[in-house]
Structure formats: structure tokens, C-alpha cells
Amino acid sequence: MARNVLESSLLGAGFSIIFQILCRILTFGINAYIVRHVGREVLGIMNVRLLLLESTLLFLSREAINRAALSANAQQGDRCSWAQLINQMWLTVPICAVLCAPCLYIWLNWLSAVDAIYASQYEFACYAVALSCVLELLAESAVFVAQVFCFVKLKILLNTLHILVRSAIFLWIVTGDRSAAINAFALAQLSSAVTIVVGQYGFFYFYLRGFKDFVARQARKKPPTAKAWQVSLYEHMDDFPFKQLNDFLPGVMFNPNGKHFNRELQTLTLSFVKQGVLKQILTEGEKYVMSVSPVLSFGEQATYDVVNNLGSMAARFIFRPIEDSSYFYFTQTLSRDIKLAKQPQERVRQASSVLNNLLLGVSSIGLIAFTFGQSYSYPVLLLYGGPDFVAGGLPQSLLQWHCLAIYLLAVNGISEGYMFATNTSRDIDKYNYLMAIFSVSFLVLSYILTGIFGPVGFIFANCINMLSRILYSTYYIRAQYRPLSLDPLLGLWPGKLFGGTLLLAGIVCYWYQSSGLATHLGVGVLAGLACLLSWALAHRDLVRLAWRYGRRIKIE
């Protein structure tokens, strides 16, 4: 197999960032339309309550299985067959179907009630969201195959199509009847799930036909009939085991190991299951607190969610794609059960260098967000939601404090992702106990601090939680690399030139925040350019690397 894992990871991250920026701009535009024309309460029901149901079902159903299968494919390929991997991925469907029953009962009966005028739409939307999750997981085996065999552009294309279909159907219905916004949301979710299934299996239907012809012509030493861009999809795929579309279904593919499931894979999956439940609580903990207790009204929940989404743009656009691609890279490069000193040293040094550069990149982005967020939170929210939205000062305060969380989120995503990618099953089990403590502490802190500080308390609790997790994961990384005299954690220090420029830029922007909007924005642009220039001067090697792979993305 000649596929370059590092190159595919970088390309995947690059495409994810570009396309997610375009698609998330559309999503934020829709949210702004809802805030101004439909109402915050409706936005709170959709973006907090219903999307929480979707994320809960999908995360608990597939996260552990996907992560375990990626590791097994990379490190246990001789003991875990593709038939067993496909069977494993199809477990996500019945798991999700089983989880739908208790989740729907909780969402419809236990959580704080919605207003009577939205009750019937809310009930329909809950059932629609649950069904859309089950439908989406029907394509999970195809999604996994595309990820392993580095079909980077397919993933980004279908993710983009998924968001465009959902947005288009929602806007089409809402522009005709604003009172049916929640029903529109439900129908849009169902349509986008169908799009994912049809898109994944449609691609592999045509791909397998072309691949079969390509292999046959190669065997006869004849030139391929496909175009050059199609040939690039078929090259270096000697280990591609699928012959027909039915192979993506459970129990169809030939299984040389005899057993339908792999015991070691099941053990690793169970470790990730316990970890996944805790991680979901930590990720969506504030929404669970909002939904379970009447701490905030739906309007206040919508305000928090809008500000949280705006503050999390960097995480959605940049950090998450980088985290996913880096996790894939580390699982394919380093072995879980072998100490780094006993692994190929070239791979270890490359992994250390990649981790150092990742920490440097995301921490620098987080510091920029924190610096400029203190001065530009108010104008951003004013342009987004209008004067009524920023009245009272709560949205501005939320966004300013959220900028601190952005920095911690950036560092935690990479450091913890590396730890999960290289932990053994035993290490993961040990960390699960600590995650349980983090989860309980986070929920308790959220409830207490929200009672004291209001919605800002959610952000304080999140910062304390992430800082605790960062301390643990960085301790693990330092202990792992210390015997090799390597320290990838040096990437957390961005350098004196960049740090000094950031400090000066923050002071200047704060000084001009009482000036006119145009003057304030102009100063911010100049200060931002100065910060980027200082970073580029301090880290020329990374700039050249980014330029090289940027050109590759453009060409391909």
C-alpha cells in the first residue's frame, strides 16, 4: 500500500477547513435569520435541545466503534479481517435504534417542557431526529472504508452536500411559513441523512465498476480507459478488498478468520465506550445542564448557544478537522502496545515533530482568538444579531470569556487526541476513571457557577475542566518522550517575537475600542496582520511546509 498517511491527513485537514468554513458561514447566516425574524426561543429548541439529541445518539452509537476499528485496521490487520471490521461498523445501527427509545422518552417527558404552541412540532422533530440518526448510520461502513483508504475529497464533498441540502430545505420551508421552523428543521435533518446514505453508496457503486475494469486491464497489460483523475483513484489500491457493493453489508464479505467479530477489537471498543460516554458529557455538559434543570429559559439558551457557536468557529472550522486528521495519522504511525524506544525511530521522530507543529499551530490560533476577542466581541455580536441581541451586555461578556476557552480547547484537542491514539486498552481504562471524576466535577461546577455567575458560569466550568485534562495529557506526553530526549510540548510556547506582538496588539485594540467602528476595525486589521507577520518570521519552516501542501491541495 503506497498511500501516504501523513499526506492524506494533511490534505484531509486542509479540505475540511476550507469547505467547513464555507458551509458554516451558511449555517451561521441561517441562525442570524432565525434570531432576527423567528425568535430566540425557537432557535434554543432547535440548536440546544434537538441537536443535543442528535449528537448524543450519533456519538454514543459510533464514536467508540469507529476509533477502535481505525486502530485495529492499522495495528492488527493480520488478526482482524475486513469482514469483521464491516460487521463491527454495522453494529452502530442497532445500537442507535436501541438508544433511541430511552433518549426519546427522556427528551419528551423528563426535560423541561417547551411552550404549548411548539409542543406538537417539538414531538415530531424528536422522532424525526432519531430516525435521521439511524438512517445516517446505514452508511457507516462505507464512511469507514472511505476514511481508511484516504478518499479525502469524497468525505468533504458529501459533508458539504449534507449541509447544503439541510440548509436549502430548511430555508425553503421557513421562508414560506415562519411558524413551521421546528418542522422545517426536522424534515431537513431527514433529507440530509438520506443524502449521506445515497451519496456514499452511490460513489462506491460507480467506483467498484471502474476499479474492476482498471484491474482487469492491468492484468492484460492494456492502458486504462478511465480519465487521468479517475486513474488516480484506482492507483496504489492493491489491498482494496471490496469486489461488489454487497461487500459493504454485514455477513456478506468472505471472512478468513471464521468468526463474525474480533475479540480484541471488541475489548478495545468497550474501552472506548466507557471513555465516549464521559467525553460526551464533557463536550455537551452545559447543554445537558440547561435541558435537565430550569437554569435558563429557551431564549437564554439560544443566546448562550449563538455566542458559543460564534466563539467555537475556530474549533469547528480549524481545530476539529486538524484533531480528526491528526488522530488518524497517529493511529496509523505509532503502535499502542509497544514503547516508543522499541518502535522505528524515524517514525517516532516524525510523530514528535508533527505533534510539536500541531501544538504550535493550534495554540497560536487560540492566543490570537483570545487577544482580539477581548476588544472585538461587541462589534461582532452587533453585526450578527442586531442591537436588541447585544442589549444588556450578556452576549459580549459570554464571548469574551469564551475566547479563553478557545485557547484551552485548541491545546486539549491535540494533546488529548494524541494520548487517545497511543494509549493501550489498559491505559484507556485507567483514564476512564479520571474522566468520570472530570465529568462529575464539570456538571457540579456548571450548576454551582451558573447559579453564581449566570450563563458565564458554564464557560468557567468548561475552562477548569479543560485545564485539568490538558495537565494530564501533557504529563503523559512528556513522560512518553523523555527517555528519547524529545519534547514535542515545546510547541506550546509560540516564541518571544509572536508573544510580544500579540501583547502589544491587544493593548492597542483595547485602547481604540471606544473609537468609531470603522477606526476600530481598521486598527484590528493592521494589528492582526502584524501578528501574522511576526508568527511567520518566527516560524519560517512551518510557513514553507504549509505553502508546499497548500499548492498540492490547489493542484489536486
XYZ file of C-alpha atoms in Angstrom:
556
model
C 0.000 0.000 0.000
C 1.716 3.194 -1.196
C -0.769 5.658 0.217
C 0.946 8.383 2.264
C -0.867 8.616 5.610
C 0.718 11.918 6.654
C -0.046 13.485 3.284
C -3.635 12.234 3.374
C -4.062 13.557 6.907
C -2.776 16.986 5.894
C -4.893 17.073 2.760
C -7.915 15.959 4.758
C -7.407 18.690 7.313
C -6.905 21.290 4.586
C -10.026 20.345 2.639
C -12.057 20.108 5.855
C -11.054 23.603 6.906
C -11.839 25.172 3.528
C -15.202 23.519 2.962
C -16.368 23.738 6.554
C -15.723 27.478 6.552
C -17.987 27.896 3.535
C -20.712 25.652 4.924
C -20.602 27.019 8.460
C -20.946 30.547 7.128
C -24.241 29.388 5.634
C -25.291 27.822 8.945
C -24.470 30.959 10.906
C -26.382 33.016 8.375
C -29.451 30.853 8.958
C -29.097 31.273 12.715
C -28.872 35.040 12.302
C -32.073 34.956 10.227
C -33.835 32.953 12.957
C -32.656 35.325 15.718
C -33.914 38.377 13.837
C -37.140 37.025 12.310
C -38.339 33.830 14.022
C -37.264 34.237 17.640
C -34.633 33.101 20.103
C -36.890 30.533 21.761
C -37.276 28.550 18.532
C -33.518 28.711 17.987
C -32.955 27.424 21.511
C -35.270 24.448 20.918
C -33.542 23.530 17.659
C -29.892 24.264 18.364
C -29.785 23.212 22.013
C -32.452 20.589 22.618
C -32.805 18.852 19.231
C -29.162 18.990 18.145
C -28.238 17.658 21.580
C -30.432 14.640 20.864
C -28.693 14.127 17.514
C -25.170 14.459 18.911
C -25.981 12.138 21.822
C -27.303 9.369 19.590
C -24.576 9.595 16.948
C -21.701 9.956 19.372
C -22.699 7.099 21.635
C -23.514 4.849 18.667
C -20.406 5.211 16.529
C -17.545 7.074 18.235
C -16.128 4.124 20.167
C -16.631 1.648 17.313
C -15.005 3.930 14.751
C -11.959 4.747 16.866
C -11.383 1.118 17.804
C -11.787 -0.040 14.192
C -9.260 2.527 12.945
C -6.689 1.297 15.443
C -7.403 -2.367 14.689
C -7.078 -1.836 10.950
C -3.714 -0.121 11.350
C -2.158 -2.322 14.021
C -3.955 -5.693 13.910
C -4.529 -6.151 10.202
C -3.259 -9.719 10.296
C -5.633 -10.676 13.145
C -8.696 -8.587 12.318
C -10.187 -9.167 8.865
C -12.095 -6.656 6.785
C -15.234 -8.772 7.124
C -15.003 -8.410 10.909
C -14.463 -4.666 10.591
C -17.527 -4.277 8.370
C -19.626 -6.334 10.785
C -18.351 -4.173 13.612
C -19.319 -0.943 11.840
C -22.847 -2.219 11.230
C -23.319 -2.605 14.981
C -23.807 1.168 15.059
C -27.289 0.816 13.516
C -28.911 -1.490 16.115
C -27.088 0.346 18.907
C -28.552 3.638 17.735
C -32.021 2.091 17.340
C -31.874 0.766 20.913
C -30.632 4.109 22.273
C -33.489 5.942 20.535
C -36.103 4.538 22.930
C -34.689 5.838 26.240
C -33.451 9.079 24.673
C -36.830 9.886 23.146
C -38.585 9.125 26.423
C -36.213 11.467 28.272
C -36.440 14.244 25.679
C -40.241 14.094 25.561
C -41.031 13.544 29.247
C -38.165 14.383 31.591
C -36.562 17.530 30.201
C -38.019 20.980 30.787
C -41.183 21.409 28.746
C -41.454 23.651 25.686
C -44.277 26.155 25.265
C -47.617 24.713 24.216
C -47.511 26.419 20.806
C -44.367 24.443 19.930
C -45.264 21.135 21.656
C -46.567 19.227 18.621
C -43.719 20.391 16.379
C -41.181 19.527 19.062
C -42.538 15.982 19.429
C -42.451 15.397 15.678
C -38.917 16.817 15.486
C -37.647 14.483 18.232
C -38.866 11.410 16.339
C -37.501 12.791 13.049
C -34.060 13.471 14.514
C -33.895 9.952 15.993
C -34.870 8.402 12.656
C -32.329 10.552 10.789
C -29.562 9.245 13.078
C -30.476 5.628 12.328
C -30.590 6.382 8.598
C -27.223 8.139 8.654
C -25.549 5.165 10.335
C -26.666 2.896 7.489
C -23.732 4.388 5.586
C -21.202 3.995 8.411
C -19.367 1.039 6.843
C -18.882 2.980 3.608
C -17.752 6.048 5.563
C -15.180 3.933 7.409
C -13.819 2.402 4.185
C -13.518 5.851 2.614
C -11.591 7.068 5.657
C -9.162 4.146 5.757
C -8.417 4.265 2.030
C -7.952 8.043 2.107
C -10.887 9.154 -0.056
C -10.411 12.637 1.328
C -12.303 14.564 -1.318
C -15.306 12.237 -1.103
C -15.667 12.922 2.619
C -15.534 16.672 2.186
C -17.825 16.666 -0.848
C -20.531 14.631 0.897
C -20.243 16.617 4.117
C -20.692 19.781 2.108
C -23.665 18.339 0.211
C -25.173 17.196 3.522
C -25.052 20.737 4.937
C -26.274 22.367 1.712
C -29.288 20.038 1.423
C -30.218 20.556 5.067
C -29.898 24.333 4.796
C -31.746 24.607 1.474
C -34.760 22.557 2.629
C -34.945 24.413 5.940
C -34.879 27.848 4.269
C -37.372 26.784 1.608
C -39.943 25.802 4.234
C -39.283 28.639 6.693
C -39.470 31.414 4.103
C -42.953 30.172 3.253
C -44.125 29.735 6.854
C -42.040 31.079 9.752
C -44.275 29.374 12.308
C -43.204 25.950 10.969
C -39.494 26.425 11.733
C -39.184 23.372 14.009
C -40.990 21.122 11.498
C -38.687 22.501 8.795
C -35.690 21.602 10.919
C -36.957 18.027 11.335
C -37.597 17.491 7.620
C -34.213 18.994 6.760
C -32.495 16.525 9.114
C -34.205 13.559 7.464
C -33.343 14.771 3.967
C -29.690 15.318 4.796
C -29.398 11.828 6.315
C -30.776 10.290 3.117
C -28.271 12.386 1.154
C -25.369 10.871 3.096
C -26.531 7.281 2.525
C -27.263 7.739 -1.179
C -24.030 9.676 -1.723
C -21.760 7.128 -0.022
C -23.154 4.010 -1.647
C -23.648 5.790 -4.976
C -19.967 6.694 -5.080
C -18.778 3.160 -4.281
C -21.222 1.646 -6.802
C -19.555 3.554 -9.632
C -16.092 3.282 -8.082
C -16.228 -0.531 -7.926
C -17.296 -0.741 -11.559
C -14.359 1.403 -12.648
C -11.930 -0.328 -10.291
C -12.889 -3.767 -11.634
C -12.246 -2.607 -15.190
C -8.965 -0.963 -14.160
C -7.683 -4.174 -12.501
C -8.749 -6.301 -15.456
C -6.955 -4.072 -17.969
C -3.851 -4.003 -15.781
C -3.839 -7.806 -15.719
C -3.952 -7.828 -19.535
C -1.331 -5.026 -19.599
C -3.656 -2.730 -21.501
C -3.829 1.033 -20.925
C -6.779 2.139 -18.730
C -9.833 3.635 -20.423
C -10.576 5.949 -17.492
C -9.538 9.596 -17.408
C -6.405 10.693 -15.565
C -8.278 11.933 -12.461
C -10.146 8.612 -12.301
C -6.963 6.576 -12.661
C -5.532 8.385 -9.624
C -8.410 6.934 -7.589
C -7.521 3.368 -8.614
C -3.728 3.509 -8.292
C -1.997 2.084 -5.187
C -5.155 0.193 -4.221
C -3.762 -3.340 -4.405
C -5.047 -4.014 -0.880
C -8.595 -2.784 -1.592
C -10.630 -5.879 -0.645
C -14.087 -4.985 -1.956
C -15.347 -6.508 -5.197
C -19.056 -5.633 -5.130
C -21.352 -3.243 -3.310
C -22.822 -6.102 -1.263
C -19.451 -6.458 0.487
C -20.340 -3.350 2.490
C -23.254 -5.222 4.084
C -22.818 -7.330 7.252
C -22.095 -11.025 6.855
C -21.620 -10.919 3.071
C -17.881 -10.498 2.643
C -15.659 -13.590 2.829
C -14.225 -13.920 6.326
C -10.940 -15.892 6.508
C -10.958 -15.799 10.324
C -14.272 -17.636 10.621
C -15.720 -15.585 13.479
C -18.059 -12.691 12.732
C -16.433 -10.414 15.327
C -12.891 -9.997 16.621
C -12.481 -10.377 20.394
C -9.541 -7.949 20.672
C -11.468 -5.369 18.682
C -14.467 -5.811 20.979
C -12.277 -5.294 24.036
C -10.809 -2.097 22.608
C -14.292 -0.913 21.637
C -15.593 -1.430 25.172
C -12.722 0.696 26.480
C -13.671 3.478 24.089
C -17.371 3.108 25.000
C -16.719 3.984 28.626
C -14.475 6.812 27.530
C -17.011 8.014 24.942
C -19.850 8.389 27.440
C -17.667 10.523 29.668
C -16.331 12.549 26.753
C -19.877 13.260 25.559
C -20.790 14.587 28.989
C -17.726 16.815 28.965
C -18.375 18.012 25.414
C -22.091 18.735 25.746
C -22.298 19.052 29.535
C -23.633 22.594 29.579
C -26.465 21.637 27.229
C -27.403 18.705 29.451
C -27.493 21.030 32.461
C -29.614 23.529 30.529
C -32.018 20.824 29.414
C -32.380 18.968 32.708
C -32.735 21.937 35.053
C -34.647 25.204 34.533
C -31.476 27.265 34.952
C -32.043 29.203 31.726
C -35.056 29.871 29.539
C -35.006 28.749 25.889
C -34.314 32.363 24.919
C -31.284 32.499 27.214
C -30.206 29.087 25.987
C -30.360 30.405 22.431
C -28.251 33.423 23.416
C -25.651 31.173 25.006
C -25.734 28.808 22.024
C -25.315 31.611 19.477
C -22.381 33.073 21.370
C -20.924 29.612 21.956
C -21.187 28.809 18.242
C -19.592 32.098 17.271
C -16.844 31.545 19.805
C -16.389 27.976 18.605
C -15.970 28.895 14.949
C -12.242 28.247 15.228
C -12.934 24.860 16.808
C -15.461 23.900 14.130
C -13.531 25.253 11.160
C -9.954 24.521 12.154
C -9.406 22.593 15.377
C -11.837 19.715 14.787
C -10.601 18.863 11.261
C -6.991 19.063 12.476
C -7.820 16.913 15.506
C -9.549 14.249 13.379
C -6.740 14.136 10.819
C -4.016 14.083 13.481
C -5.747 11.264 15.352
C -5.873 9.261 12.125
C -2.187 9.993 11.473
C -1.015 8.989 14.949
C -3.051 5.754 14.958
C -1.512 4.766 11.630
C 2.045 5.784 12.588
C 2.582 4.660 16.199
C 1.682 1.368 17.874
C -0.285 1.339 21.099
C 1.273 -1.699 22.757
C 4.968 -1.003 22.076
C 7.115 1.592 23.834
C 8.385 4.397 21.607
C 12.007 3.354 22.171
C 11.265 -0.018 20.522
C 9.400 1.399 17.519
C 11.047 2.587 14.269
C 12.858 5.744 15.342
C 12.244 7.571 12.081
C 8.500 7.239 12.627
C 8.813 8.300 16.255
C 10.800 11.424 15.376
C 8.336 12.275 12.635
C 5.408 11.847 15.046
C 7.165 14.044 17.626
C 7.782 16.736 15.019
C 4.167 16.580 13.804
C 2.853 16.821 17.371
C 5.151 19.782 18.094
C 3.979 21.616 14.980
C 0.323 20.860 15.679
C 0.545 22.213 19.217
C 2.367 25.292 17.960
C -0.228 25.953 15.263
C -3.393 25.495 17.318
C -2.047 27.286 20.406
C -1.066 30.274 18.249
C -4.573 30.414 16.775
C -6.042 30.187 20.268
C -3.853 33.051 21.525
C -4.898 35.242 18.587
C -8.575 34.498 19.303
C -8.147 35.367 22.981
C -6.242 38.589 22.281
C -8.615 40.063 19.701
C -11.770 38.632 21.279
C -11.496 40.999 24.241
C -11.836 44.086 22.042
C -13.999 42.854 19.170
C -16.699 40.756 20.851
C -19.204 43.621 20.906
C -18.956 44.697 17.231
C -19.074 41.072 16.048
C -22.249 40.348 18.031
C -23.784 43.672 16.989
C -23.301 42.872 13.317
C -24.562 39.315 13.819
C -27.700 39.748 15.923
C -28.503 43.445 15.890
C -28.825 45.980 18.749
C -31.563 44.039 20.572
C -29.374 40.957 20.754
C -26.410 42.689 22.429
C -28.553 44.730 24.815
C -27.700 44.083 28.456
C -24.072 43.108 27.859
C -24.504 39.362 28.483
C -23.624 38.222 24.930
C -20.452 40.349 24.937
C -19.317 39.009 28.303
C -20.012 35.436 27.178
C -17.946 35.799 24.011
C -15.031 37.486 25.772
C -14.701 34.670 28.283
C -15.301 32.075 25.590
C -12.153 33.294 23.838
C -10.158 31.934 26.785
C -11.915 28.598 26.352
C -10.907 28.603 22.671
C -7.218 28.540 23.573
C -7.686 25.730 26.087
C -9.907 23.834 23.651
C -7.245 24.050 20.952
C -4.481 22.641 23.138
C -6.686 19.982 24.728
C -7.941 18.677 21.387
C -4.463 17.872 20.093
C -2.806 16.708 23.325
C -5.715 14.506 24.383
C -6.196 13.234 20.833
C -2.568 12.115 20.720
C -2.970 10.395 24.081
C -6.079 8.513 22.920
C -4.334 7.483 19.692
C -1.363 5.933 21.524
C -2.935 4.616 24.755
C -3.240 0.879 25.295
C -6.612 -0.579 26.263
C -5.380 -0.755 29.849
C -4.312 2.912 29.824
C -7.671 3.896 28.374
C -9.482 2.049 31.149
C -7.373 3.824 33.760
C -8.082 7.201 32.198
C -11.797 6.431 32.160
C -11.857 6.622 35.958
C -10.240 10.041 35.818
C -12.673 11.097 33.097
C -15.518 10.090 35.392
C -14.151 12.461 38.021
C -13.804 15.207 35.390
C -17.377 14.619 34.200
C -18.973 14.723 37.633
C -16.872 17.728 38.642
C -17.800 19.536 35.441
C -21.532 19.012 35.918
C -21.366 20.078 39.572
C -19.232 23.117 38.748
C -21.583 24.062 35.898
C -24.592 24.013 38.182
C -22.848 25.912 41.010
C -21.067 28.516 38.885
C -24.160 29.132 36.760
C -26.095 29.902 39.913
C -23.411 32.429 40.898
C -22.343 33.981 37.578
C -25.268 33.119 35.281
C -24.546 31.681 31.808
C -20.880 32.737 32.104
C -20.549 30.037 34.777
C -20.780 27.390 32.049
C -17.649 28.826 30.439
C -15.776 28.987 33.760
C -16.598 25.342 34.471
C -15.511 24.355 30.965
C -12.178 26.170 31.311
C -11.420 24.483 34.638
C -12.296 21.098 33.158
C -10.161 21.528 30.037
C -7.200 22.828 32.012
C -7.315 19.697 34.192
C -7.386 17.436 31.146
C -4.537 19.351 29.484
C -2.350 18.905 32.557
C -2.930 15.144 32.493
C -2.368 14.644 28.748
C 0.772 16.810 28.658
C 2.173 14.858 31.617
C 1.578 11.667 29.620
C 3.275 13.081 26.508
C 6.315 14.345 28.418
C 6.733 11.001 30.218
C 6.489 9.129 26.902
C 9.143 11.189 25.097
C 11.533 11.961 27.968
C 13.585 8.732 27.522
C 14.171 9.701 23.884
C 15.314 13.258 24.705
C 12.436 14.648 22.635
C 9.941 17.252 23.817
C 7.065 17.973 21.411
C 5.449 20.126 24.133
C 7.839 22.924 23.166
C 5.212 23.727 20.552
C 3.067 25.232 23.317
C 5.489 28.158 23.523
C 4.885 30.381 20.446
C 8.064 32.436 20.861
C 9.037 35.876 22.188
C 8.505 37.774 18.931
C 4.964 36.493 18.387
C 4.054 36.752 22.086
C 5.293 40.332 22.362
C 3.457 41.354 19.185
C 0.242 39.800 20.493
C 0.508 41.668 23.796
C 1.102 44.991 22.047
C -1.755 44.326 19.587
C -4.164 43.565 22.427
C -3.323 46.806 24.231
C -3.673 48.925 21.061
C -7.014 47.353 20.076
C -8.397 47.790 23.584
C -7.321 51.448 23.550
C -9.221 52.122 20.300
C -12.417 50.179 21.151
C -14.267 53.387 22.111
C -13.493 54.902 18.697
C -15.755 54.647 15.686
C -16.491 51.183 14.305
C -14.510 51.781 11.098
C -11.462 53.044 13.004
C -11.640 50.177 15.484
C -11.893 47.569 12.726
C -9.066 49.211 10.757
C -6.759 49.114 13.765
C -7.707 45.456 14.308
C -6.850 44.533 10.711
C -3.434 46.185 10.944
C -2.739 44.603 14.322
C -3.817 41.196 13.019
C -1.514 41.475 10.016
C 1.358 42.437 12.313
C 0.700 39.348 14.462
C 0.590 37.048 11.438
C 3.789 38.556 10.056
C 5.608 38.111 13.371
C 4.455 34.499 13.571
C 5.598 33.826 10.002
C 9.009 35.338 10.719
C 9.404 33.271 13.872
C 8.336 30.007 12.215
C 9.581 30.110 8.634
C 9.880 26.320 8.350
C 6.195 25.802 9.057
C 5.225 28.523 6.599
C 7.191 26.795 3.851
C 5.604 23.446 4.761
C 2.099 24.950 4.679
C 2.819 26.602 1.331
C 4.010 23.325 -0.179
C 0.936 21.382 0.887
C -1.332 24.314 0.024
C -0.064 24.155 -3.547
C -0.695 20.396 -3.590
C -4.293 20.910 -2.440
C -4.805 23.516 -5.166
C -3.343 21.287 -7.883
C -5.235 18.139 -6.869
